[in-house]
Amino acid sequence: MTAQSPELPLAAAFPAAERDQWQRLVEGVLRKSGASEAAGAAAEDVLATDLQDDIRVRPLYTAEDAPPAAGLPGFAPFVRAARPEGTAVSGWDVRQRHVGTDPRRVNEALLADLENGVTSVWLTVGDGGVPVSGLAEALQGVYLDLAPVVLDAGAQFPAAAEELLRLYREAGVALSETAGVLGADPLGVVARTGDDRGLADGLAAAARLAGLVGESAPRIRTVSVDALPYHEAGGSAAEELGASLATGVGYLRELTADGRGLGLHAACRQLEFRYAATADQFLTIAKLRAARLLWARVAEVCGVAPAAAGQRQHAVTSSVMMSRRDPWVNMLRTTVAGLSAGLGGADAVTVLPFDAALGLPDAFARRIARNTQSVLLEESHLAKVIDPAGGSWYVEQLTIELARAGWAFFQEIEGAGGQAAALRSGMIGDRLAETWQRRSEDLAHRREPITGVSEFPHLAEAPLEREPAPRPAGGGLPRVRRDDAFEALRARSDARSAAGGARPKAFLAALGPVAAHTARVAFAANLFQAGGIETVPEQVTAESAAAAFTASGARIACVCSSDAVYAEQAVEVAAALKAAGAVRVYLAGKPGARREEFVAAGVDTFVFAGCDAAGVLSSALDVTEVAG
């Protein structure tokens, strides 16, 4: 056998490749496809992708892009993990969320989860959840010394925390043997409700609780630094990071203020940070790594000892990405999000049930949610490797860029007087609204497609029915979803169907041979069905178009074929459809130089990839309602 070098040069038998060689290959592909005549670095730039926060993802990363060393797991700046062992010893904490007002039913669901793989419970208490007085019944049968309890009680956190501590004492469980989070988050309450009248009392109560548990309960955290309100209001990854930093710093100031009795080291140990995990795998991984890096910087500036500077993280699969139509696709979204949270180094992960956007999840949905994590941990062994994305030049660079953008937003908030002042003035709300507006444009134009909603909708699928969930606190930052615009369109169609027994229809006039019209017929069907409009495709000619349209029962029509066929038949067919009573005639494709000719023949609107799909569909529903 031939001896191998310690470096294992598997590529040694291949000739060395240079970046300019790759760029020349890119040039050839771009020219052949007609996409661009760019050359060299400019050709590479054509393939770049722009993300939010002015981050640009390049198509190729090399050792030249490697940032400074990220350190070792468990050591500052904690990019790779907050603990030296990461989650490799026992895996991350599988934390299931429970929302419901009936303590008995919550208890049944909670026990089922704990018996089948969940390792901690996240319980909504107070308004929109179990009454504080019902906490004992909800936790009946739970081994409080084994199962950590995380409270989410909003403004009622002082009473909820006191009740939980009472249950520990009543069960004879020493605080030193317990783990969990008491859920104090008064700044989060302000973000959710817009009401800051109880902020001062809330901060004082949080500090009192932190002092009460202190060193006697090293595994209990008092304060939740919840970044979900900013994500759920449409904020970007960097805005979520910046808001969480400002919130965390605000709590450090309060916990260590004169008379509070906590030092910086102890105060840091009282915080748990909560972030959203999305189906954008690499962005989620980089965000969690960047969050640890940023908090390590805050701790360093504050003079916190390295032993307390590691950020404890709870990642929750994003509610913004969850769709109400075709909710089964949510299983795929939450699987990728849960995977990303684990690979990003989260200490605890919550996978929302696939039907969470529809109401109270049923037993099957909760089972799928917890089993998703069980498969990731026990079969895929994802927790066995500490920071598996570490060393990827792309992820390392994305981590640094996200951290810079998040730090910049944090500085803006601090410049505005801190988190409380920025919420009060509307500065944060305005910034998040601007970000969501830009993203909404991408969603409306389907530059960010939503499978099952804006792409590949299934009109015939019966909707899932779920018991309504308790209404969450509101009045502050809004809660948005990616599917909002298309959900509103589908709701209009549903109302029409319920009232008149039929959905609005669009007639698809397919011209020429099958090979010529198939692509655009499929495109048009996909587009109109995304708005709840049924499509009736039929191959026609100028002579048969009018009769076919009339027989379809539709009020709008779309001409579909290739550009070559359009040149021969589109004018006559559009005129025939208009004469037959079509209140609006569409043409699938960009009109090019023949726009005026098509418009003169009766074409009202051109639909194509990248058009304002939501606007087109809203207008189509408008005219069909008038026509009806």
XYZ file of C-alpha atoms in Angstrom:
628
model
C 0.000 0.000 0.000
C 1.130 3.524 -0.722
C 1.549 5.658 2.379
C -0.804 8.630 2.646
C 0.206 11.996 4.044
C -1.446 13.176 7.294
C -3.317 15.847 5.291
C -4.995 13.156 3.126
C -4.714 15.050 -0.191
C -7.613 13.338 -1.972
C -7.507 15.904 -4.779
C -3.772 15.506 -5.372
C -4.326 13.531 -8.569
C -6.349 16.352 -10.126
C -4.895 19.477 -11.706
C -5.130 22.628 -9.611
C -8.096 24.873 -10.431
C -7.978 28.647 -10.276
C -10.852 31.027 -9.681
C -10.469 32.680 -13.094
C -10.987 29.270 -14.728
C -14.295 28.905 -12.918
C -15.260 32.452 -13.908
C -14.633 31.653 -17.573
C -16.973 28.674 -17.303
C -19.590 30.947 -15.745
C -19.154 33.430 -18.613
C -19.848 30.679 -21.137
C -23.029 29.544 -19.402
C -24.334 33.111 -19.051
C -23.703 33.899 -22.715
C -25.215 30.637 -23.905
C -28.368 31.220 -21.872
C -28.581 34.857 -22.963
C -28.584 36.011 -19.344
C -25.559 38.288 -19.509
C -22.435 39.210 -21.451
C -20.523 39.964 -18.230
C -16.976 38.701 -17.891
C -14.609 37.875 -15.037
C -15.657 38.989 -11.571
C -18.711 40.695 -13.064
C -19.921 37.348 -14.414
C -19.578 35.839 -10.955
C -21.525 38.760 -9.517
C -24.479 38.009 -11.808
C -25.003 34.790 -9.835
C -24.993 36.552 -6.456
C -28.170 36.684 -4.349
C -29.288 39.697 -2.318
C -30.688 39.004 1.148
C -32.254 41.334 3.658
C -29.981 43.587 5.742
C -27.931 44.491 2.632
C -26.234 41.090 2.709
C -25.141 39.694 -0.621
C -24.507 35.971 -0.968
C -21.891 35.137 -3.552
C -21.966 31.928 -5.606
C -18.479 30.826 -4.534
C -16.515 31.155 -1.306
C -12.871 30.182 -0.905
C -10.175 30.360 1.747
C -9.691 33.987 0.725
C -13.079 34.704 2.328
C -12.256 33.043 5.641
C -12.899 35.432 8.577
C -10.751 35.466 11.706
C -10.729 32.247 13.716
C -14.024 31.685 15.524
C -12.373 30.149 18.563
C -13.217 26.894 20.293
C -16.602 25.664 21.520
C -17.334 26.922 25.009
C -14.786 29.741 24.851
C -15.145 33.382 23.872
C -16.493 34.557 21.505
C -18.743 31.437 21.736
C -19.483 31.383 18.004
C -19.056 27.635 17.890
C -21.020 26.796 21.072
C -21.791 28.282 24.464
C -20.420 25.154 26.198
C -17.306 23.115 25.394
C -19.393 19.972 24.824
C -22.108 21.790 22.878
C -25.116 19.463 22.697
C -23.024 16.384 21.924
C -23.478 14.718 25.322
C -27.242 14.598 25.687
C -28.582 16.421 22.640
C -30.475 19.671 22.708
C -33.527 20.193 24.921
C -36.693 19.116 23.043
C -39.160 21.742 24.249
C -42.837 21.484 23.322
C -45.173 24.478 23.490
C -48.610 24.173 25.090
C -51.332 26.732 24.452
C -54.767 26.213 25.937
C -57.053 27.473 28.668
C -58.322 24.170 30.074
C -55.809 22.871 32.672
C -57.082 19.285 32.373
C -56.676 19.123 28.599
C -53.298 20.848 28.758
C -52.196 18.314 31.363
C -53.194 15.390 29.132
C -51.272 16.812 26.184
C -48.304 17.726 28.335
C -47.985 14.252 29.871
C -48.316 12.608 26.451
C -45.457 14.746 25.162
C -43.205 14.030 28.153
C -43.852 10.307 27.829
C -42.894 10.349 24.157
C -39.634 12.216 23.830
C -40.148 15.807 24.963
C -37.635 16.896 27.609
C -39.144 20.226 28.761
C -42.485 21.997 28.517
C -43.233 25.577 27.478
C -46.524 26.586 29.029
C -48.655 29.646 28.304
C -50.140 30.941 31.556
C -52.525 33.808 32.266
C -54.235 35.689 29.450
C -54.558 33.345 26.474
C -53.394 30.321 28.454
C -53.903 28.278 31.588
C -55.112 30.438 34.512
C -52.470 30.937 37.179
C -54.808 29.163 39.593
C -54.883 26.182 37.207
C -51.120 25.725 36.989
C -51.128 22.978 39.638
C -53.708 20.958 37.694
C -51.880 21.496 34.403
C -48.646 20.153 35.938
C -50.241 17.294 37.864
C -48.229 14.110 37.434
C -45.137 15.937 36.116
C -41.868 15.118 37.861
C -40.812 18.681 38.526
C -37.278 17.665 39.459
C -36.844 15.988 36.050
C -38.879 18.011 33.546
C -37.926 21.684 33.204
C -40.912 24.034 33.022
C -40.750 27.219 30.956
C -43.431 29.802 31.656
C -44.857 32.283 29.180
C -47.181 34.421 31.296
C -46.902 37.897 29.801
C -47.722 40.593 32.337
C -48.832 37.936 34.840
C -45.355 36.439 35.161
C -44.884 37.442 38.839
C -47.968 35.512 39.956
C -47.209 32.569 37.634
C -43.620 32.332 38.851
C -44.686 32.480 42.498
C -47.198 29.695 41.874
C -44.575 27.501 40.185
C -42.134 28.052 43.041
C -44.920 27.138 45.464
C -45.493 23.891 43.567
C -41.791 23.076 43.858
C -41.939 23.591 47.618
C -45.166 21.609 47.957
C -43.660 18.700 46.010
C -40.600 18.757 48.247
C -38.306 19.547 45.311
C -35.270 21.653 46.163
C -34.679 24.585 43.828
C -31.140 23.316 43.290
C -32.651 20.221 41.635
C -34.937 22.076 39.252
C -34.485 23.688 35.849
C -36.592 25.967 33.700
C -37.418 29.572 32.940
C -39.779 31.753 34.965
C -40.596 33.805 31.884
C -40.152 37.377 33.084
C -40.096 39.567 29.965
C -41.657 42.981 30.682
C -40.091 44.542 27.576
C -41.602 41.730 25.517
C -44.997 42.583 27.029
C -44.573 46.175 25.853
C -43.646 44.933 22.364
C -46.696 42.643 22.232
C -49.267 45.007 23.759
C -47.947 48.521 23.152
C -48.735 49.281 26.818
C -45.769 50.324 28.945
C -47.689 51.470 32.016
C -46.630 48.391 33.966
C -43.045 48.339 32.713
C -41.410 49.757 35.837
C -43.271 47.345 38.113
C -42.494 44.472 35.757
C -38.777 45.215 35.755
C -38.771 45.460 39.544
C -40.625 42.129 39.802
C -38.143 40.466 37.429
C -35.233 41.710 39.514
C -36.904 40.506 42.714
C -37.451 37.034 41.246
C -33.867 36.883 40.009
C -32.631 37.715 43.476
C -34.963 35.161 45.011
C -33.748 32.185 42.974
C -30.181 33.476 42.596
C -27.461 31.029 43.484
C -29.896 28.577 45.098
C -31.246 27.528 41.694
C -28.337 27.522 39.230
C -30.421 25.870 36.477
C -33.413 28.206 36.712
C -33.435 31.306 34.529
C -35.712 34.166 35.486
C -35.794 36.280 32.343
C -36.750 35.416 28.759
C -35.178 37.727 26.193
C -37.791 36.972 23.567
C -36.945 38.131 20.030
C -40.027 36.474 18.518
C -42.175 39.659 18.655
C -39.724 41.359 16.287
C -39.493 38.396 13.926
C -43.268 37.962 13.942
C -43.736 41.653 13.109
C -41.798 41.109 9.891
C -38.309 41.952 11.086
C -35.173 40.675 9.380
C -32.598 38.393 10.973
C -30.324 41.322 11.839
C -33.217 43.326 13.302
C -34.150 40.343 15.429
C -30.547 40.149 16.653
C -30.291 43.879 17.337
C -33.578 43.985 19.247
C -32.572 40.981 21.363
C -29.258 42.594 22.266
C -30.943 45.854 23.259
C -33.485 43.923 25.342
C -30.775 41.870 27.027
C -28.722 44.954 27.836
C -31.836 46.634 29.231
C -32.382 43.699 31.582
C -28.743 43.684 32.665
C -29.052 47.344 33.619
C -32.168 46.659 35.694
C -30.907 43.487 37.369
C -27.638 45.111 38.428
C -29.012 48.522 39.394
C -28.310 49.792 42.900
C -30.348 47.888 45.436
C -31.041 44.918 43.180
C -28.323 42.792 44.756
C -27.141 41.058 41.574
C -23.700 41.301 40.022
C -23.136 41.198 36.275
C -22.034 37.569 36.390
C -25.197 36.487 38.202
C -27.413 38.721 36.053
C -26.141 37.153 32.822
C -26.936 33.715 34.192
C -30.571 34.793 34.617
C -31.165 35.337 30.893
C -32.359 32.930 28.204
C -32.608 34.250 24.632
C -35.366 33.103 22.278
C -34.961 33.293 18.474
C -36.958 32.203 15.450
C -35.693 29.376 13.248
C -36.828 29.554 9.625
C -36.647 27.222 6.650
C -33.704 29.265 5.369
C -31.202 26.744 6.667
C -27.936 28.630 6.439
C -29.389 31.959 7.542
C -30.771 30.340 10.712
C -27.475 28.619 11.481
C -25.562 31.853 10.954
C -28.059 33.871 13.019
C -27.683 31.662 16.089
C -23.896 31.705 15.768
C -23.945 35.498 15.313
C -26.190 35.906 18.371
C -23.620 34.176 20.583
C -20.838 36.257 19.073
C -22.714 39.513 19.693
C -23.689 38.680 23.257
C -20.094 37.707 24.008
C -19.087 41.178 22.831
C -21.700 42.788 25.099
C -20.475 40.696 28.028
C -16.869 41.619 27.291
C -17.642 45.340 27.209
C -19.621 45.048 30.458
C -16.775 43.215 32.150
C -18.595 39.921 32.589
C -16.399 36.930 33.369
C -16.081 34.513 30.413
C -17.705 31.742 32.472
C -21.032 33.662 32.348
C -20.728 35.190 28.884
C -22.055 32.256 26.885
C -25.579 32.874 25.624
C -28.254 30.286 26.381
C -30.573 29.957 23.367
C -34.085 28.690 22.762
C -34.950 28.421 19.052
C -38.575 28.224 17.896
C -39.660 27.341 14.382
C -41.054 30.467 12.747
C -44.799 31.115 12.820
C -44.343 33.638 9.991
C -43.466 30.868 7.536
C -46.415 28.628 8.479
C -49.174 28.474 5.875
C -52.882 27.990 6.493
C -53.518 26.462 3.066
C -51.951 23.085 2.343
C -50.637 23.003 5.950
C -49.000 19.611 5.368
C -46.122 21.478 3.712
C -45.447 22.996 7.126
C -43.979 19.631 8.137
C -41.190 20.182 5.630
C -40.677 23.785 6.710
C -40.462 22.934 10.398
C -38.166 19.978 9.743
C -35.637 22.203 7.980
C -36.051 24.908 10.622
C -35.601 22.441 13.487
C -32.558 20.957 11.797
C -31.094 24.438 11.331
C -31.718 25.343 14.972
C -29.926 22.230 16.143
C -27.006 22.671 13.778
C -26.794 26.328 14.796
C -26.160 25.311 18.381
C -29.464 26.128 20.099
C -29.676 24.735 23.635
C -33.436 24.170 23.356
C -35.565 23.744 20.239
C -39.336 24.008 19.807
C -40.872 22.648 16.609
C -44.373 24.061 16.194
C -47.043 21.565 15.072
C -47.871 21.804 11.379
C -51.439 22.943 12.117
C -50.500 25.617 14.663
C -51.607 28.395 12.289
C -55.127 26.956 12.192
C -55.886 26.779 15.905
C -55.158 24.351 18.717
C -52.945 21.519 17.383
C -54.373 18.017 17.610
C -52.599 14.986 19.049
C -51.316 13.853 15.642
C -49.747 17.254 14.908
C -48.047 17.366 18.313
C -46.768 13.839 17.749
C -45.257 14.791 14.383
C -43.642 17.873 15.944
C -41.903 15.958 18.722
C -41.013 13.014 16.455
C -39.372 15.429 14.027
C -36.834 16.236 16.717
C -36.532 12.617 17.802
C -35.553 11.614 14.270
C -33.055 14.481 14.005
C -31.465 13.512 17.318
C -31.760 9.740 17.556
C -31.595 8.652 13.921
C -29.717 11.451 12.166
C -27.469 12.091 15.214
C -27.285 15.795 14.416
C -26.327 16.747 17.963
C -23.283 14.485 17.967
C -21.144 17.025 16.100
C -20.352 20.367 17.705
C -20.821 23.259 15.263
C -20.994 21.188 12.059
C -21.185 24.381 9.974
C -17.914 25.651 11.426
C -15.183 25.943 8.827
C -17.628 26.530 5.973
C -16.321 29.728 4.402
C -19.861 30.648 3.389
C -21.399 30.153 6.841
C -18.493 31.804 8.614
C -18.729 34.862 6.372
C -22.528 34.983 6.673
C -22.173 34.825 10.466
C -19.852 37.835 10.450
C -22.037 39.863 8.085
C -25.164 39.152 10.135
C -23.339 40.080 13.311
C -22.254 43.419 11.835
C -25.777 44.228 10.654
C -27.287 43.169 13.988
C -24.762 45.261 15.922
C -25.568 48.289 13.769
C -29.289 48.000 14.587
C -28.470 47.488 18.273
C -26.467 50.722 18.220
C -29.409 52.527 16.607
C -31.716 51.333 19.375
C -29.243 52.351 22.052
C -28.863 55.727 20.363
C -32.644 56.131 20.570
C -32.497 55.673 24.351
C -32.632 51.891 24.667
C -35.222 49.233 23.957
C -38.043 50.694 26.058
C -37.642 54.164 24.549
C -37.360 52.789 21.006
C -40.575 50.796 21.452
C -42.354 53.748 23.003
C -41.355 56.162 20.234
C -42.341 53.744 17.466
C -38.802 53.642 16.082
C -38.654 49.830 16.183
C -42.181 49.388 14.859
C -41.526 51.724 11.942
C -38.294 49.959 11.023
C -39.894 46.517 11.110
C -42.857 47.761 9.054
C -40.491 49.052 6.355
C -38.700 45.699 6.252
C -41.977 43.787 6.016
C -43.222 46.066 3.250
C -40.150 45.256 1.150
C -40.546 41.559 1.808
C -44.265 41.756 1.024
C -43.351 43.048 -2.425
C -41.215 39.966 -2.999
C -44.027 37.732 -1.798
C -46.620 39.481 -3.966
C -44.392 39.131 -7.037
C -43.619 35.510 -6.078
C -39.906 36.215 -5.975
C -40.246 34.445 -2.631
C -42.634 31.613 -3.512
C -44.789 29.819 -0.945
C -45.379 26.192 -1.874
C -49.039 25.292 -1.670
C -50.064 28.939 -1.512
C -48.561 31.197 -4.166
C -47.090 28.227 -6.045
C -48.767 24.860 -6.709
C -52.044 25.629 -4.881
C -54.593 22.851 -4.517
C -58.077 24.344 -4.704
C -59.872 21.031 -4.293
C -58.209 20.176 -1.004
C -60.617 20.310 1.934
C -59.365 22.723 4.600
C -58.307 21.355 7.983
C -60.595 22.366 10.815
C -59.149 23.013 14.253
C -60.554 24.321 17.501
C -59.753 28.039 17.764
C -56.680 28.822 19.830
C -56.805 31.474 22.551
C -56.233 34.933 21.159
C -52.680 36.094 21.970
C -51.935 39.487 23.442
C -52.159 42.299 20.913
C -52.119 46.035 20.557
C -48.401 46.406 20.017
C -46.240 45.119 17.175
C -48.315 43.294 14.543
C -48.138 39.573 13.834
C -47.643 38.828 10.142
C -47.482 35.702 8.024
C -45.940 35.125 4.636
C -49.245 33.905 3.247
C -51.317 36.930 4.366
C -51.910 38.431 0.913
C -52.792 35.140 -0.789
C -54.819 33.947 2.186
C -56.999 37.060 1.829
C -57.553 36.243 -1.854
C -58.432 32.639 -1.130
C -60.843 33.774 1.595
C -62.667 35.944 -0.960
C -62.965 32.965 -3.278
C -64.201 30.761 -0.428
C -66.876 33.314 0.396
C -68.016 33.342 -3.226
C -68.140 29.561 -3.243
C -70.109 29.426 -0.002
C -72.588 32.060 -1.173
C -73.118 30.969 -4.765
C -71.895 27.418 -4.906
C -69.083 28.088 -7.384
C -65.718 29.766 -7.413
C -64.813 32.410 -9.991
C -63.344 30.903 -13.170
C -60.694 31.857 -15.687
C -60.778 30.417 -19.207
C -57.311 29.491 -20.506
C -57.244 29.761 -24.300
C -54.452 27.409 -25.362
C -53.227 28.207 -28.863
C -51.234 26.041 -31.243
C -49.763 22.597 -30.608
C -49.367 21.159 -27.101
C -45.617 21.758 -27.092
C -46.216 25.456 -27.737
C -48.805 26.186 -25.072
C -48.173 23.710 -22.229
C -45.661 25.816 -20.296
C -47.763 28.971 -20.257
C -51.015 27.119 -19.594
C -49.359 25.586 -16.523
C -48.050 29.009 -15.486
C -51.459 30.671 -15.869
C -53.268 27.869 -14.041
C -50.805 28.107 -11.176
C -51.214 31.888 -11.033
C -55.016 32.071 -11.058
C -55.486 29.174 -8.668
C -53.218 30.957 -6.162
C -56.035 33.501 -5.924
C -58.762 30.893 -5.576
C -59.800 31.190 -9.223
C -60.594 27.916 -10.976
C -59.112 27.491 -14.434
C -60.723 25.947 -17.503
C -58.024 25.199 -20.111
C -59.006 24.363 -23.686
C -57.124 24.263 -26.960
C -58.822 26.740 -29.318
C -58.451 28.624 -32.569
C -59.673 32.057 -33.552
C -62.848 30.421 -34.862
C -63.602 28.283 -31.778
C -62.431 30.584 -28.982
C -65.708 32.473 -28.498
C -67.904 29.395 -28.240
C -65.474 27.613 -25.914
C -65.253 30.656 -23.657
C -69.024 30.978 -23.419
C -69.417 27.289 -22.614
C -66.827 27.504 -19.815
C -68.970 29.786 -17.664
C -65.949 32.019 -17.011
C -65.944 35.790 -17.082
C -62.228 36.309 -17.629
C -59.836 34.664 -20.089
C -56.105 34.242 -20.544
C -54.394 33.586 -23.887
C -51.586 31.032 -23.529
C -48.956 29.928 -26.045
C -45.471 30.633 -27.348
C -44.327 33.989 -28.726
C -44.205 32.496 -32.218
C -47.841 31.388 -32.049
C -48.840 34.740 -30.545
C -47.493 36.460 -33.652
C -49.898 34.436 -35.786
C -53.039 34.024 -33.643
C -53.091 36.134 -30.472
C -54.683 39.246 -31.979
C -57.628 37.373 -33.485
C -58.187 35.196 -30.420
C -58.054 38.136 -27.976
C -60.581 40.037 -30.107
C -62.863 36.983 -30.262
C -62.747 36.529 -26.482
C -63.535 40.179 -25.914
C -66.439 40.028 -28.344
C -67.753 36.942 -26.546
C -68.107 38.919 -23.321
C -64.815 38.453 -21.477
C -64.684 41.302 -18.965
C -60.901 41.005 -18.853
C -58.477 39.326 -21.226
C -54.980 38.377 -20.069
C -52.007 37.234 -22.099
C -49.381 34.958 -20.537
C -45.956 36.381 -21.286
C -44.282 39.720 -21.770
C -45.670 41.646 -24.738
C -42.401 43.021 -26.083
C -42.688 45.269 -29.106
C -46.249 44.135 -29.893
C -47.846 45.563 -26.753
C -49.911 48.214 -28.549
C -51.168 45.701 -31.105
C -52.242 43.253 -28.385
C -53.884 45.985 -26.321
C -55.798 47.232 -29.354
C -57.093 43.698 -29.915
C -58.512 43.535 -26.385
C -55.712 42.332 -24.099
C -56.096 44.138 -20.758
C -53.262 42.672 -18.701
C -50.022 40.773 -19.299
C -49.016 38.148 -16.729
C -45.519 36.741 -16.500
C -42.954 35.467 -14.006
C -42.178 38.321 -11.646
C -45.405 40.258 -12.199
C -47.414 41.523 -9.222
C -49.341 38.294 -8.772
C -51.260 39.435 -5.700
C -52.327 42.638 -7.429
C -53.336 40.838 -10.619
C -55.412 38.312 -8.685
C -57.090 40.917 -6.504
C -58.121 42.825 -9.619
C -59.343 39.602 -11.248
C -61.551 38.854 -8.255
C -62.846 42.426 -8.366
C -63.996 42.173 -11.976
C -65.510 38.707 -11.561
C -67.487 39.937 -8.546
C -68.799 42.889 -10.551
C -69.589 40.597 -13.441
C -71.377 38.163 -11.145
